């Protein structure tokens, strides 16, 4: 019975480790770190399907990505374009955002490594008399700082 509980715990820990690693990666790639004021809607911003106006547009900025509205589109409704604004590291918005990018990237690398190693803990639970769970838990704590 005790072995079944330990196995279920390790499976849950493995699943959550993978989920957290992907969530951190998605947060890093997101352009929604700063959301600007809503831009006033023009008379051109009318939804053809409902006849009403579209939701107001909010420009966004992430660590290295942003979303902007494309106003020169030939379509009846305007669209947004999301992508990187920084082609190299020195073009990231500020020194604080550069530091954020470095620390977040290091944390993501550690979390992805732990998620990868946690899959193997189903078969092997210790190496050289050290519990893999304790070592990986320590690494997750360091990555979360």
CSV table of N, CA, C and O in Angstrom, one decimal, residues 26-137:
chain,number,residue,atom,x,y,z
A,26,UNK,N,5.5,29.4,-21.6
A,26,UNK,CA,4.5,30.3,-22.2
A,26,UNK,C,4.5,31.7,-21.6
A,26,UNK,O,4.3,32.6,-22.4
A,27,UNK,N,4.7,31.8,-20.3
A,27,UNK,CA,4.8,33.2,-19.7
A,27,UNK,C,6.0,33.9,-20.3
A,27,UNK,O,5.8,35.2,-20.6
A,28,UNK,N,7.1,33.3,-20.6
A,28,UNK,CA,8.2,34.0,-21.2
A,28,UNK,C,7.9,34.4,-22.6
A,28,UNK,O,8.3,35.5,-23.0
A,29,UNK,N,7.2,33.6,-23.3
A,29,UNK,CA,6.9,33.9,-24.7
A,29,UNK,C,5.8,34.9,-24.9
A,29,UNK,O,5.6,35.5,-25.9
A,30,UNK,N,5.0,35.1,-23.8
A,30,UNK,CA,3.8,36.0,-23.9
A,30,UNK,C,4.2,37.4,-24.1
A,30,UNK,O,5.2,37.9,-23.6
A,31,UNK,N,3.3,38.1,-24.9
A,31,UNK,CA,3.5,39.5,-25.1
A,31,UNK,C,2.6,40.3,-24.1
A,31,UNK,O,2.4,41.5,-24.3
A,32,UNK,N,2.0,39.7,-23.2
A,32,UNK,CA,1.0,40.4,-22.3
A,32,UNK,C,1.6,40.8,-20.9
A,32,UNK,O,0.9,40.8,-19.9
A,33,UNK,N,2.9,41.2,-20.9
A,33,UNK,CA,3.5,41.6,-19.6
A,33,UNK,C,3.0,43.0,-19.2
A,33,UNK,O,2.7,43.3,-18.1
A,34,UNK,N,2.9,43.9,-20.2
A,34,UNK,CA,2.4,45.2,-20.0
A,34,UNK,C,1.3,45.4,-21.0
A,34,UNK,O,1.4,45.2,-22.2
A,35,UNK,N,0.1,45.8,-20.5
A,35,UNK,CA,-1.0,46.1,-21.4
A,35,UNK,C,-1.4,47.5,-21.4
A,35,UNK,O,-1.6,48.1,-20.3
A,36,UNK,N,-1.4,48.2,-22.6
A,36,UNK,CA,-1.6,49.6,-22.7
A,36,UNK,C,-3.1,50.0,-22.5
A,36,UNK,O,-4.0,49.1,-22.5
A,37,UNK,N,-3.3,51.3,-22.5
A,37,UNK,CA,-4.6,51.8,-22.5
A,37,UNK,C,-5.4,51.4,-23.7
A,37,UNK,O,-4.8,51.4,-24.8
A,38,UNK,N,-6.7,51.3,-23.6
A,38,UNK,CA,-7.5,51.0,-24.7
A,38,UNK,C,-7.5,52.2,-25.7
A,38,UNK,O,-7.6,53.3,-25.3
A,39,UNK,N,-7.3,51.8,-27.0
A,39,UNK,CA,-7.3,52.8,-28.0
A,39,UNK,C,-8.8,53.1,-28.4
A,39,UNK,O,-9.6,52.2,-28.4
A,40,UNK,N,-9.1,54.4,-28.6
A,40,UNK,CA,-10.5,54.7,-28.9
A,40,UNK,C,-10.9,54.1,-30.3
A,40,UNK,O,-10.1,54.0,-31.2
A,41,UNK,N,-12.1,53.6,-30.3
A,41,UNK,CA,-12.6,53.0,-31.5
A,41,UNK,C,-13.0,54.0,-32.5
A,41,UNK,O,-13.6,55.0,-32.2
A,42,UNK,N,-12.7,53.7,-33.8
A,42,UNK,CA,-13.1,54.6,-34.9
A,42,UNK,C,-14.4,54.1,-35.5
A,42,UNK,O,-14.9,53.1,-35.2
A,43,UNK,N,-14.9,54.9,-36.4
A,43,UNK,CA,-16.1,54.5,-37.1
A,43,UNK,C,-15.9,53.3,-38.0
A,43,UNK,O,-16.8,52.6,-38.4
A,44,UNK,N,-14.6,53.0,-38.3
A,44,UNK,CA,-14.2,51.9,-39.2
A,44,UNK,C,-14.2,50.6,-38.4
A,44,UNK,O,-14.2,49.5,-39.0
A,45,UNK,N,-14.2,50.7,-37.1
A,45,UNK,CA,-14.1,49.5,-36.2
A,45,UNK,C,-15.4,48.9,-36.0
A,45,UNK,O,-15.8,48.7,-34.8
A,46,UNK,N,-16.2,48.6,-37.0
A,46,UNK,CA,-17.5,48.0,-36.9
A,46,UNK,C,-17.4,46.6,-37.3
A,46,UNK,O,-16.9,46.3,-38.4
A,47,UNK,N,-17.9,45.7,-36.5
A,47,UNK,CA,-18.0,44.3,-36.8
A,47,UNK,C,-19.1,44.0,-37.9
A,47,UNK,O,-20.2,44.3,-37.6
A,48,UNK,N,-18.8,43.5,-39.0
A,48,UNK,CA,-19.7,43.3,-40.1
A,48,UNK,C,-20.8,42.3,-39.7
A,48,UNK,O,-21.9,42.3,-40.2
A,49,UNK,N,-20.4,41.3,-38.9
A,49,UNK,CA,-21.4,40.2,-38.6
A,49,UNK,C,-22.4,40.7,-37.6
A,49,UNK,O,-23.6,40.3,-37.7
A,50,UNK,N,-22.1,41.5,-36.6
A,50,UNK,CA,-23.1,41.9,-35.6
A,50,UNK,C,-23.5,43.4,-35.8
A,50,UNK,O,-24.5,43.8,-35.2
A,51,UNK,N,-22.8,44.1,-36.5
A,51,UNK,CA,-23.1,45.5,-36.7
A,51,UNK,C,-22.7,46.4,-35.6
A,51,UNK,O,-22.7,47.6,-35.7
A,52,UNK,N,-22.2,45.8,-34.5
A,52,UNK,CA,-21.7,46.6,-33.4
A,52,UNK,C,-20.2,46.8,-33.5
A,52,UNK,O,-19.5,46.3,-34.3
A,53,UNK,N,-19.7,47.6,-32.6
A,53,UNK,CA,-18.3,47.9,-32.6
A,53,UNK,C,-17.5,46.8,-32.0
A,53,UNK,O,-18.0,46.1,-31.1
A,54,UNK,N,-16.3,46.6,-32.4
A,54,UNK,CA,-15.4,45.6,-31.8
A,54,UNK,C,-14.9,46.0,-30.5
A,54,UNK,O,-15.0,47.2,-30.1
A,55,UNK,N,-14.3,45.1,-29.7
A,55,UNK,CA,-13.8,45.4,-28.5
A,55,UNK,C,-12.6,46.4,-28.7
A,55,UNK,O,-11.9,46.3,-29.7
A,56,UNK,N,-12.4,47.3,-27.7
A,56,UNK,CA,-11.3,48.2,-27.9
A,56,UNK,C,-9.9,47.5,-27.9
A,56,UNK,O,-9.8,46.5,-27.3
A,57,UNK,N,-9.0,48.0,-28.7
A,57,UNK,CA,-7.7,47.4,-28.8
A,57,UNK,C,-6.8,47.9,-27.7
A,57,UNK,O,-6.7,49.1,-27.4
A,58,UNK,N,-6.0,46.9,-27.1
A,58,UNK,CA,-5.0,47.2,-26.1
A,58,UNK,C,-3.7,46.8,-26.6
A,58,UNK,O,-3.4,45.6,-26.8
A,59,UNK,N,-2.7,47.7,-26.9
A,59,UNK,CA,-1.4,47.3,-27.3
A,59,UNK,C,-0.7,46.6,-26.1
A,59,UNK,O,-0.9,47.0,-24.9
A,60,UNK,N,0.1,45.6,-26.4
A,60,UNK,CA,0.8,44.8,-25.3
A,60,UNK,C,2.3,44.7,-25.6
A,60,UNK,O,2.7,44.9,-26.7
A,61,UNK,N,3.0,44.5,-24.5
A,61,UNK,CA,4.5,44.4,-24.6
A,61,UNK,C,4.9,43.3,-23.7
A,61,UNK,O,4.5,43.2,-22.5
A,62,UNK,N,5.8,42.4,-24.2
A,62,UNK,CA,6.4,41.4,-23.3
A,62,UNK,C,7.9,41.6,-23.2
A,62,UNK,O,8.4,42.6,-23.5
A,63,UNK,N,8.6,40.6,-22.7
A,63,UNK,CA,10.0,40.7,-22.5
A,63,UNK,C,10.7,41.0,-23.8
A,63,UNK,O,11.5,41.8,-23.9
A,64,UNK,N,10.3,40.3,-24.9
A,64,UNK,CA,10.9,40.5,-26.2
A,64,UNK,C,9.9,40.6,-27.3
A,64,UNK,O,10.2,40.8,-28.4
A,65,UNK,N,8.6,40.4,-27.0
A,65,UNK,CA,7.6,40.4,-28.0
A,65,UNK,C,6.6,41.5,-27.7
A,65,UNK,O,6.5,42.1,-26.6
A,66,UNK,N,5.8,41.8,-28.7
A,66,UNK,CA,4.7,42.8,-28.6
A,66,UNK,C,3.6,42.5,-29.6
A,66,UNK,O,3.8,41.8,-30.6
A,67,UNK,N,2.5,43.1,-29.4
A,67,UNK,CA,1.3,43.0,-30.3
A,67,UNK,C,0.9,44.4,-30.6
A,67,UNK,O,0.7,45.3,-29.8
A,68,UNK,N,0.8,44.7,-31.9
A,68,UNK,CA,0.4,46.0,-32.4
A,68,UNK,C,-0.7,45.8,-33.4
A,68,UNK,O,-0.9,44.7,-34.0
A,69,UNK,N,-1.5,46.8,-33.6
A,69,UNK,CA,-2.6,46.8,-34.6
A,69,UNK,C,-2.1,47.2,-36.0
A,69,UNK,O,-1.4,48.1,-36.1
A,70,UNK,N,-2.5,46.4,-36.9
A,70,UNK,CA,-2.2,46.7,-38.3
A,70,UNK,C,-3.3,47.6,-38.9
A,70,UNK,O,-4.4,47.1,-39.1
A,71,UNK,N,-3.0,48.8,-39.2
A,71,UNK,CA,-4.0,49.8,-39.6
A,71,UNK,C,-4.1,49.9,-41.1
A,71,UNK,O,-5.1,50.3,-41.6
A,72,UNK,N,-3.1,49.4,-41.8
A,72,UNK,CA,-3.2,49.5,-43.3
A,72,UNK,C,-3.7,48.3,-44.0
A,72,UNK,O,-3.6,48.2,-45.2
A,73,UNK,N,-4.4,47.4,-43.3
A,73,UNK,CA,-5.0,46.3,-43.9
A,73,UNK,C,-6.1,46.6,-44.8
A,73,UNK,O,-6.9,47.6,-44.5
A,74,UNK,N,-6.3,45.9,-45.9
A,74,UNK,CA,-7.4,46.2,-46.8
A,74,UNK,C,-8.7,45.5,-46.4
A,74,UNK,O,-9.7,45.7,-47.0
A,75,UNK,N,-8.7,44.8,-45.3
A,75,UNK,CA,-9.9,44.1,-44.8
A,75,UNK,C,-10.8,45.0,-44.1
A,75,UNK,O,-10.4,46.1,-43.7
A,76,UNK,N,-12.0,44.6,-43.9
A,76,UNK,CA,-13.0,45.5,-43.3
A,76,UNK,C,-12.8,45.6,-41.8
A,76,UNK,O,-13.2,46.6,-41.2
A,77,UNK,N,-12.1,44.6,-41.2
A,77,UNK,CA,-11.8,44.7,-39.8
A,77,UNK,C,-10.3,44.7,-39.6
A,77,UNK,O,-9.6,44.0,-40.3
A,78,UNK,N,-9.9,45.5,-38.7
A,78,UNK,CA,-8.4,45.6,-38.4
A,78,UNK,C,-7.9,44.4,-37.6
A,78,UNK,O,-8.7,43.8,-36.9
A,79,UNK,N,-6.7,44.1,-37.8
A,79,UNK,CA,-6.1,42.9,-37.1
A,79,UNK,C,-4.9,43.3,-36.3
A,79,UNK,O,-4.4,44.4,-36.5
A,80,UNK,N,-4.4,42.4,-35.5
A,80,UNK,CA,-3.2,42.7,-34.7
A,80,UNK,C,-2.1,41.7,-35.2
A,80,UNK,O,-2.4,40.6,-35.7
A,81,UNK,N,-0.9,42.2,-35.0
A,81,UNK,CA,0.3,41.4,-35.3
A,81,UNK,C,1.1,41.3,-34.1
A,81,UNK,O,1.5,42.3,-33.5
A,82,UNK,N,1.5,40.1,-33.7
A,82,UNK,CA,2.3,39.8,-32.6
A,82,UNK,C,3.6,39.2,-33.0
A,82,UNK,O,3.6,38.3,-33.9
A,83,UNK,N,4.7,39.6,-32.4
A,83,UNK,CA,6.0,39.1,-32.7
A,83,UNK,C,7.1,39.8,-32.0
A,83,UNK,O,6.8,40.7,-31.2
A,84,UNK,N,8.3,39.3,-32.2
A,84,UNK,CA,9.4,39.9,-31.4
A,84,UNK,C,9.7,41.4,-31.9
A,84,UNK,O,9.6,41.7,-33.0
A,85,UNK,N,10.0,42.2,-30.9
A,85,UNK,CA,10.5,43.6,-31.3
A,85,UNK,C,12.0,43.7,-31.1
A,85,UNK,O,12.6,44.6,-31.6
A,86,UNK,N,12.6,42.7,-30.4
A,86,UNK,CA,14.0,42.7,-30.2
A,86,UNK,C,14.6,41.6,-31.0
A,86,UNK,O,14.3,40.4,-30.8
A,87,UNK,N,15.5,42.0,-31.9
A,87,UNK,CA,16.2,41.0,-32.7
A,87,UNK,C,17.4,40.4,-32.0
A,87,UNK,O,17.9,39.3,-32.3
A,88,UNK,N,18.0,41.2,-31.1
A,88,UNK,CA,19.1,40.7,-30.3
A,88,UNK,C,18.9,41.1,-28.8
A,88,UNK,O,18.0,41.9,-28.5
A,89,UNK,N,19.7,40.6,-27.9
A,89,UNK,CA,19.6,40.8,-26.5
A,89,UNK,C,19.6,42.3,-26.1
A,89,UNK,O,18.9,42.7,-25.2
A,90,UNK,N,20.5,43.1,-26.7
A,90,UNK,CA,20.7,44.5,-26.3
A,90,UNK,C,19.5,45.3,-26.7
A,90,UNK,O,19.4,46.4,-26.2
A,91,UNK,N,18.6,44.8,-27.6
A,91,UNK,CA,17.4,45.6,-27.9
A,91,UNK,C,16.2,45.4,-27.0
A,91,UNK,O,15.2,46.0,-27.2
A,92,UNK,N,16.4,44.6,-26.0
A,92,UNK,CA,15.3,44.4,-25.0
A,92,UNK,C,15.1,45.7,-24.3
A,92,UNK,O,16.0,46.4,-24.0
A,93,UNK,N,13.8,46.0,-23.9
A,93,UNK,CA,13.3,47.3,-23.5
A,93,UNK,C,14.2,48.0,-22.4
A,93,UNK,O,14.5,49.1,-22.6
A,94,UNK,N,14.7,47.3,-21.4
A,94,UNK,CA,15.5,48.0,-20.4
A,94,UNK,C,16.4,47.0,-19.7
A,94,UNK,O,16.3,45.8,-19.9
A,95,UNK,N,17.3,47.5,-18.9
A,95,UNK,CA,18.2,46.6,-18.2
A,95,UNK,C,17.5,45.7,-17.2
A,95,UNK,O,17.9,44.5,-17.1
A,96,UNK,N,16.4,46.1,-16.6
A,96,UNK,CA,15.6,45.3,-15.7
A,96,UNK,C,15.0,44.1,-16.5
A,96,UNK,O,14.9,43.0,-16.0
A,97,UNK,N,14.5,44.5,-17.7
A,97,UNK,CA,13.9,43.4,-18.5
A,97,UNK,C,14.9,42.4,-19.0
A,97,UNK,O,14.6,41.3,-19.2
A,98,UNK,N,16.1,42.9,-19.3
A,98,UNK,CA,17.2,42.0,-19.7
A,98,UNK,C,17.5,41.1,-18.6
A,98,UNK,O,17.7,39.9,-18.8
A,99,UNK,N,17.6,41.6,-17.3
A,99,UNK,CA,17.9,40.7,-16.2
A,99,UNK,C,16.7,39.7,-16.0
A,99,UNK,O,17.0,38.6,-15.7
A,100,UNK,N,15.5,40.2,-16.2
A,100,UNK,CA,14.3,39.3,-16.1
A,100,UNK,C,14.5,38.2,-17.1
A,100,UNK,O,14.2,37.0,-16.8
A,101,UNK,N,14.8,38.5,-18.3
A,101,UNK,CA,15.0,37.5,-19.4
A,101,UNK,C,16.0,36.5,-19.0
A,101,UNK,O,15.8,35.3,-19.2
A,102,UNK,N,17.2,36.9,-18.5
A,102,UNK,CA,18.2,36.0,-18.1
A,102,UNK,C,17.8,35.1,-17.0
A,102,UNK,O,17.9,33.9,-17.1
A,103,UNK,N,17.2,35.6,-15.9
A,103,UNK,CA,16.8,34.8,-14.8
A,103,UNK,C,15.7,33.9,-15.1
A,103,UNK,O,15.6,32.7,-14.7
A,104,UNK,N,14.7,34.4,-15.9
A,104,UNK,CA,13.6,33.6,-16.3
A,104,UNK,C,14.0,32.4,-17.2
A,104,UNK,O,13.6,31.3,-17.1
A,105,UNK,N,15.0,32.7,-18.1
A,105,UNK,CA,15.5,31.7,-19.0
A,105,UNK,C,16.2,30.6,-18.2
A,105,UNK,O,16.1,29.4,-18.5
A,106,UNK,N,17.0,31.0,-17.2
A,106,UNK,CA,17.7,30.1,-16.4
A,106,UNK,C,16.8,29.2,-15.6
A,106,UNK,O,16.9,28.0,-15.5
A,107,UNK,N,15.7,29.8,-15.1
A,107,UNK,CA,14.7,29.1,-14.3
A,107,UNK,C,14.0,28.1,-15.2
A,107,UNK,O,13.7,27.0,-14.8
A,108,UNK,N,13.7,28.5,-16.4
A,108,UNK,CA,13.0,27.6,-17.3
A,108,UNK,C,13.8,26.4,-17.7
A,108,UNK,O,13.4,25.3,-17.8
A,109,UNK,N,15.1,26.7,-17.9
A,109,UNK,CA,16.0,25.6,-18.3
A,109,UNK,C,16.1,24.6,-17.1
A,109,UNK,O,16.1,23.4,-17.3
A,110,UNK,N,16.2,25.1,-15.9
A,110,UNK,CA,16.2,24.2,-14.7
A,110,UNK,C,14.9,23.4,-14.6
A,110,UNK,O,14.9,22.2,-14.4
A,111,UNK,N,13.8,24.1,-14.8
A,111,UNK,CA,12.5,23.4,-14.6
A,111,UNK,C,12.3,22.4,-15.7
A,111,UNK,O,11.7,21.3,-15.5
A,112,UNK,N,12.7,22.7,-17.0
A,112,UNK,CA,12.6,21.7,-18.0
A,112,UNK,C,13.5,20.5,-17.8
A,112,UNK,O,13.1,19.4,-18.0
A,113,UNK,N,14.7,20.7,-17.2
A,113,UNK,CA,15.6,19.6,-16.9
A,113,UNK,C,15.0,18.8,-15.8
A,113,UNK,O,15.0,17.5,-15.9
A,114,UNK,N,14.4,19.4,-14.8
A,114,UNK,CA,13.8,18.7,-13.7
A,114,UNK,C,12.6,17.9,-14.2
A,114,UNK,O,12.4,16.7,-13.9
A,115,UNK,N,11.8,18.5,-15.1
A,115,UNK,CA,10.6,17.8,-15.7
A,115,UNK,C,11.1,16.6,-16.5
A,115,UNK,O,10.5,15.5,-16.4
A,116,UNK,N,12.2,16.7,-17.2
A,116,UNK,CA,12.8,15.6,-18.0
A,116,UNK,C,13.3,14.5,-17.1
A,116,UNK,O,13.0,13.3,-17.3
A,117,UNK,N,14.0,14.9,-16.0
A,117,UNK,CA,14.5,13.9,-15.1
A,117,UNK,C,13.4,13.2,-14.3
A,117,UNK,O,13.4,12.0,-14.0
A,118,UNK,N,12.3,14.0,-14.0
A,118,UNK,CA,11.2,13.4,-13.2
A,118,UNK,C,10.5,12.2,-13.9
A,118,UNK,O,10.0,11.4,-13.2
A,119,UNK,N,10.6,12.2,-15.2
A,119,UNK,CA,10.0,11.1,-15.9
A,119,UNK,C,10.8,9.8,-15.6
A,119,UNK,O,10.2,8.7,-15.4
A,120,UNK,N,12.1,9.9,-15.4
A,120,UNK,CA,12.9,8.7,-15.1
A,120,UNK,C,12.8,8.3,-13.6
A,120,UNK,O,13.2,7.2,-13.3
A,121,UNK,N,12.2,9.2,-12.8
A,121,UNK,CA,12.1,8.8,-11.4
A,121,UNK,C,11.0,7.7,-11.2
A,121,UNK,O,10.9,7.2,-10.1
A,122,UNK,N,10.3,7.4,-12.2
A,122,UNK,CA,9.3,6.3,-12.1
A,122,UNK,C,10.0,5.0,-12.0
A,122,UNK,O,9.5,4.1,-11.4
A,123,UNK,N,11.2,4.9,-12.6
A,123,UNK,CA,12.0,3.7,-12.6
A,123,UNK,C,13.1,3.7,-11.6
A,123,UNK,O,13.3,2.7,-10.9
A,124,UNK,N,13.8,4.8,-11.5
A,124,UNK,CA,15.0,4.9,-10.6
A,124,UNK,C,14.7,6.0,-9.6
A,124,UNK,O,14.4,7.2,-10.0
A,125,UNK,N,14.7,5.8,-8.3
A,125,UNK,CA,14.4,6.8,-7.3
A,125,UNK,C,15.6,7.3,-6.6
A,125,UNK,O,15.4,8.3,-5.8
A,126,UNK,N,16.7,6.7,-6.8
A,126,UNK,CA,17.9,7.3,-6.1
A,126,UNK,C,19.2,6.9,-6.9
A,126,UNK,O,19.2,5.9,-7.6
A,127,UNK,N,20.1,7.8,-6.9
A,127,UNK,CA,21.4,7.7,-7.5
A,127,UNK,C,22.5,8.0,-6.5
A,127,UNK,O,22.5,9.0,-5.8
A,128,UNK,N,23.4,7.0,-6.3
A,128,UNK,CA,24.5,7.1,-5.3
A,128,UNK,C,24.0,7.5,-4.0
A,128,UNK,O,24.4,8.4,-3.3
A,129,UNK,N,22.9,6.8,-3.6
A,129,UNK,CA,22.3,6.9,-2.3
A,129,UNK,C,21.7,8.3,-2.0
A,129,UNK,O,21.4,8.6,-0.9
A,130,UNK,N,21.5,9.1,-3.1
A,130,UNK,CA,20.8,10.4,-3.0
A,130,UNK,C,19.4,10.3,-3.6
A,130,UNK,O,19.3,9.8,-4.8
A,131,UNK,N,18.4,10.7,-3.0
A,131,UNK,CA,17.1,10.7,-3.5
A,131,UNK,C,17.0,11.7,-4.7
A,131,UNK,O,17.3,12.9,-4.5
A,132,UNK,N,16.5,11.2,-5.8
A,132,UNK,CA,16.4,12.1,-6.9
A,132,UNK,C,15.3,13.2,-6.6
A,132,UNK,O,15.3,14.3,-7.1
A,133,UNK,N,14.3,12.8,-5.8
A,133,UNK,CA,13.2,13.7,-5.5
A,133,UNK,C,13.7,14.9,-4.7
A,133,UNK,O,13.3,16.0,-4.9
A,134,UNK,N,14.6,14.6,-3.8
A,134,UNK,CA,15.2,15.7,-3.0
A,134,UNK,C,16.0,16.7,-3.8
A,134,UNK,O,15.9,17.9,-3.7
A,135,UNK,N,16.8,16.1,-4.7
A,135,UNK,CA,17.7,16.9,-5.5
A,135,UNK,C,16.8,17.8,-6.5
A,135,UNK,O,17.1,19.0,-6.7
A,136,UNK,N,15.9,17.1,-7.1
A,136,UNK,CA,15.0,17.8,-8.1
A,136,UNK,C,14.1,18.9,-7.3
A,136,UNK,O,13.9,19.9,-7.9
A,137,UNK,N,13.7,18.6,-6.1
A,137,UNK,CA,12.9,19.5,-5.4
A,137,UNK,C,13.8,20.8,-5.0
A,137,UNK,O,13.3,21.9,-5.1
